Amino acid sequence: MITLRKITLENRRAIFNLEVSEEQRRFVASNLSSVASCYVLATNGGHPFPFAIYADELPVGFIMLTYGITGYDLPSIADNSYCILRLMIDKHHQNKGYGREAMEKILEYIRTFPAGPALYCWTCYEADNIVAKKLYESFGFRENGEICHDEPITVLRL
């Protein structure tokens, strides 16, 4: 069973040590870098939500959601919308359905509107990251025609 849990003093090292395969590293920042970005966002008026992804009691991934991102070049859809800024499953735990289950939990959480109301959730991905594209599309995300930092923007109406 997949759960989303806060990053704590007790689990932070385990989360920082999770990593994707060598060929996937260009698609996602390290978890340590992402948690540092959360601090920067929070101190500049943003609303980051970093979570460890657990399969039962085993940490298997990391997710970073945001609302009201500041300090980044943003697509027009970003205003008053939630963003899945990072999503990773550790290389040892891929192809077990954890990413799909995590997305279900992520979208459930977003729909509680923890930082305020929103009509949309959006994300972007490297155009050649076919696995990410298929995952997002399977949940109803659709490209809106915008490109941000050479990455297509895909949007889900909440």
mmCIF file of C-alpha atoms in Angstrom:
data_model
loop_
_atom_site.group_PDB
_atom_site.id
_atom_site.type_symbol
_atom_site.label_atom_id
_atom_site.label_comp_id
_atom_site.label_asym_id
_atom_site.label_seq_id
_atom_site.Cartn_x
_atom_site.Cartn_y
_atom_site.Cartn_z
ATOM 1 C CA MET A 1 0.000 0.000 0.000
ATOM 2 C CA ILE A 2 1.337 3.413 -0.999
ATOM 3 C CA THR A 3 1.238 6.345 1.428
ATOM 4 C CA LEU A 4 2.562 9.892 1.277
ATOM 5 C CA ARG A 5 4.485 10.915 4.391
ATOM 6 C CA LYS A 6 6.175 14.070 5.577
ATOM 7 C CA ILE A 7 9.927 14.337 5.322
ATOM 8 C CA THR A 8 11.185 14.118 8.913
ATOM 9 C CA LEU A 9 14.482 14.072 10.750
ATOM 10 C CA GLU A 10 14.084 10.304 10.979
ATOM 11 C CA ASN A 11 13.447 9.567 7.295
ATOM 12 C CA ARG A 12 15.300 12.364 5.507
ATOM 13 C CA ARG A 13 18.509 10.418 4.824
ATOM 14 C CA ALA A 14 16.604 7.470 3.389
ATOM 15 C CA ILE A 15 14.714 9.851 1.091
ATOM 16 C CA PHE A 16 17.896 11.699 0.054
ATOM 17 C CA ASN A 17 19.506 8.366 -0.856
ATOM 18 C CA LEU A 18 16.728 7.327 -3.246
ATOM 19 C CA GLU A 19 17.690 7.794 -6.880
ATOM 20 C CA VAL A 20 16.569 7.028 -10.383
ATOM 21 C CA SER A 21 18.624 5.052 -12.883
ATOM 22 C CA GLU A 22 21.585 6.654 -14.641
ATOM 23 C CA GLU A 23 19.634 7.175 -17.877
ATOM 24 C CA GLN A 24 16.775 8.884 -15.978
ATOM 25 C CA ARG A 25 18.916 11.380 -14.042
ATOM 26 C CA ARG A 26 18.514 14.050 -16.681
ATOM 27 C CA PHE A 27 14.746 13.984 -16.112
ATOM 28 C CA VAL A 28 14.613 14.810 -12.383
ATOM 29 C CA ALA A 29 16.646 16.677 -9.769
ATOM 30 C CA SER A 30 17.985 14.849 -6.738
ATOM 31 C CA ASN A 31 15.699 14.598 -3.724
ATOM 32 C CA LEU A 32 18.167 16.602 -1.629
ATOM 33 C CA SER A 33 18.114 19.418 -4.197
ATOM 34 C CA SER A 34 14.312 19.259 -4.306
ATOM 35 C CA VAL A 35 13.971 19.532 -0.529
ATOM 36 C CA ALA A 36 16.358 22.511 -0.593
ATOM 37 C CA SER A 37 14.143 24.057 -3.298
ATOM 38 C CA CYS A 38 11.173 23.624 -0.958
ATOM 39 C CA TYR A 39 12.914 25.775 1.623
ATOM 40 C CA VAL A 40 13.662 28.478 -0.953
ATOM 41 C CA LEU A 41 10.083 28.416 -2.249
ATOM 42 C CA ALA A 42 8.589 28.556 1.253
ATOM 43 C CA THR A 43 10.743 31.524 2.258
ATOM 44 C CA ASN A 44 9.739 33.388 -0.917
ATOM 45 C CA GLY A 45 5.973 33.093 -0.623
ATOM 46 C CA GLY A 46 5.440 29.747 -2.323
ATOM 47 C CA HIS A 47 3.615 26.732 -0.950
ATOM 48 C CA PRO A 48 5.734 23.595 -1.467
ATOM 49 C CA PHE A 49 4.556 20.177 -0.319
ATOM 50 C CA PRO A 50 7.362 17.596 -0.281
ATOM 51 C CA PHE A 51 6.429 14.020 0.550
ATOM 52 C CA ALA A 52 8.173 10.705 0.862
ATOM 53 C CA ILE A 53 6.412 7.928 -1.028
ATOM 54 C CA TYR A 54 6.212 4.743 1.042
ATOM 55 C CA ALA A 55 5.231 1.220 0.039
ATOM 56 C CA ASP A 56 4.066 -0.110 3.385
ATOM 57 C CA GLU A 57 7.024 0.840 5.634
ATOM 58 C CA LEU A 58 9.632 1.118 2.862
ATOM 59 C CA PRO A 59 10.527 4.520 1.333
ATOM 60 C CA VAL A 60 10.381 4.097 -2.462
ATOM 61 C CA GLY A 61 10.062 7.598 -3.891
ATOM 62 C CA PHE A 62 9.624 11.334 -3.553
ATOM 63 C CA ILE A 63 7.034 13.865 -4.685
ATOM 64 C CA MET A 64 7.113 17.647 -4.580
ATOM 65 C CA LEU A 65 3.927 19.608 -5.138
ATOM 66 C CA THR A 66 3.686 23.371 -5.218
ATOM 67 C CA TYR A 67 1.079 26.091 -5.230
ATOM 68 C CA GLY A 68 1.967 29.673 -5.903
ATOM 69 C CA ILE A 69 5.477 28.996 -7.166
ATOM 70 C CA THR A 70 7.702 32.058 -7.054
ATOM 71 C CA GLY A 71 11.110 32.622 -8.545
ATOM 72 C CA TYR A 72 10.621 30.408 -11.594
ATOM 73 C CA ASP A 73 9.637 31.253 -15.151
ATOM 74 C CA LEU A 74 6.107 29.931 -15.236
ATOM 75 C CA PRO A 75 3.536 29.010 -17.848
ATOM 76 C CA SER A 76 0.258 30.954 -17.817
ATOM 77 C CA ILE A 77 -1.582 27.969 -16.269
ATOM 78 C CA ALA A 78 0.505 28.317 -13.069
ATOM 79 C CA ASP A 79 -1.518 31.109 -11.474
ATOM 80 C CA ASN A 80 -3.673 29.655 -8.697
ATOM 81 C CA SER A 81 -2.944 26.107 -9.811
ATOM 82 C CA TYR A 82 -1.166 23.171 -8.224
ATOM 83 C CA CYS A 83 1.962 21.789 -9.831
ATOM 84 C CA ILE A 84 3.598 18.394 -9.604
ATOM 85 C CA LEU A 85 7.123 19.729 -9.741
ATOM 86 C CA ARG A 86 8.952 16.481 -8.934
ATOM 87 C CA LEU A 87 7.967 12.828 -8.959
ATOM 88 C CA MET A 88 10.430 9.987 -8.702
ATOM 89 C CA ILE A 89 10.439 6.323 -7.828
ATOM 90 C CA ASP A 90 13.771 4.800 -6.811
ATOM 91 C CA LYS A 91 15.463 2.659 -9.448
ATOM 92 C CA HIS A 92 15.119 -0.454 -7.256
ATOM 93 C CA HIS A 93 11.357 0.005 -6.930
ATOM 94 C CA GLN A 94 10.286 0.885 -10.472
ATOM 95 C CA ASN A 95 7.906 -1.216 -12.579
ATOM 96 C CA LYS A 96 5.928 -2.321 -9.531
ATOM 97 C CA GLY A 97 2.995 0.079 -9.960
ATOM 98 C CA TYR A 98 4.205 2.453 -7.240
ATOM 99 C CA GLY A 99 4.266 5.503 -9.540
ATOM 100 C CA ARG A 100 0.646 4.941 -10.557
ATOM 101 C CA GLU A 101 -0.484 4.406 -6.950
ATOM 102 C CA ALA A 102 1.485 7.464 -5.856
ATOM 103 C CA MET A 103 -0.239 9.580 -8.537
ATOM 104 C CA GLU A 104 -3.624 8.477 -7.205
ATOM 105 C CA LYS A 105 -2.628 9.589 -3.690
ATOM 106 C CA ILE A 106 -1.096 12.826 -4.988
ATOM 107 C CA LEU A 107 -4.242 13.804 -6.852
ATOM 108 C CA GLU A 108 -6.402 12.899 -3.828
ATOM 109 C CA TYR A 109 -4.246 15.210 -1.710
ATOM 110 C CA ILE A 110 -4.315 18.050 -4.245
ATOM 111 C CA ARG A 111 -8.111 17.845 -4.382
ATOM 112 C CA THR A 112 -8.208 18.727 -0.662
ATOM 113 C CA PHE A 113 -6.823 22.137 -1.787
ATOM 114 C CA PRO A 114 -4.273 22.398 1.054
ATOM 115 C CA ALA A 115 -3.005 25.839 -0.034
ATOM 116 C CA GLY A 116 -6.185 27.226 -1.579
ATOM 117 C CA PRO A 117 -8.714 26.584 -4.311
ATOM 118 C CA ALA A 118 -7.641 25.700 -7.830
ATOM 119 C CA LEU A 119 -9.174 24.600 -11.099
ATOM 120 C CA TYR A 120 -6.048 22.941 -12.454
ATOM 121 C CA CYS A 121 -3.018 20.834 -11.696
ATOM 122 C CA TRP A 122 -0.146 21.033 -14.153
ATOM 123 C CA THR A 123 3.272 19.586 -14.708
ATOM 124 C CA CYS A 124 5.951 19.557 -17.360
ATOM 125 C CA TYR A 125 8.323 16.861 -18.513
ATOM 126 C CA GLU A 126 11.126 16.285 -20.976
ATOM 127 C CA ALA A 127 9.541 15.587 -24.365
ATOM 128 C CA ASP A 128 11.407 12.285 -24.701
ATOM 129 C CA ASN A 129 10.316 11.027 -21.270
ATOM 130 C CA ILE A 130 7.651 8.745 -22.705
ATOM 131 C CA VAL A 131 7.046 6.970 -19.365
ATOM 132 C CA ALA A 132 6.097 10.268 -17.678
ATOM 133 C CA LYS A 133 3.945 11.352 -20.623
ATOM 134 C CA LYS A 134 1.977 8.088 -20.589
ATOM 135 C CA LEU A 135 1.520 8.194 -16.809
ATOM 136 C CA TYR A 136 0.152 11.752 -16.840
ATOM 137 C CA GLU A 137 -2.097 11.069 -19.835
ATOM 138 C CA SER A 138 -3.536 7.995 -18.110
ATOM 139 C CA PHE A 139 -4.786 10.308 -15.339
ATOM 140 C CA GLY A 140 -6.357 12.759 -17.776
ATOM 141 C CA PHE A 141 -3.566 15.311 -18.140
ATOM 142 C CA ARG A 142 -3.487 16.933 -21.576
ATOM 143 C CA GLU A 143 -0.877 19.181 -23.152
ATOM 144 C CA ASN A 144 -2.096 22.771 -23.404
ATOM 145 C CA GLY A 145 0.316 23.849 -26.148
ATOM 146 C CA GLU A 146 2.651 25.772 -23.853
ATOM 147 C CA ILE A 147 6.350 25.025 -23.613
ATOM 148 C CA CYS A 148 8.405 26.071 -20.571
ATOM 149 C CA HIS A 149 12.180 25.558 -20.621
ATOM 150 C CA ASP A 150 11.798 23.299 -23.665
ATOM 151 C CA GLU A 151 9.306 21.068 -21.821
ATOM 152 C CA PRO A 152 5.649 20.600 -22.799
ATOM 153 C CA ILE A 153 3.084 21.653 -20.193
ATOM 154 C CA THR A 154 0.367 19.143 -19.416
ATOM 155 C CA VAL A 155 -2.748 20.066 -17.460
ATOM 156 C CA LEU A 156 -5.499 18.296 -15.520
ATOM 157 C CA ARG A 157 -8.776 20.004 -14.647
ATOM 158 C CA LEU A 158 -9.489 19.319 -10.986
#
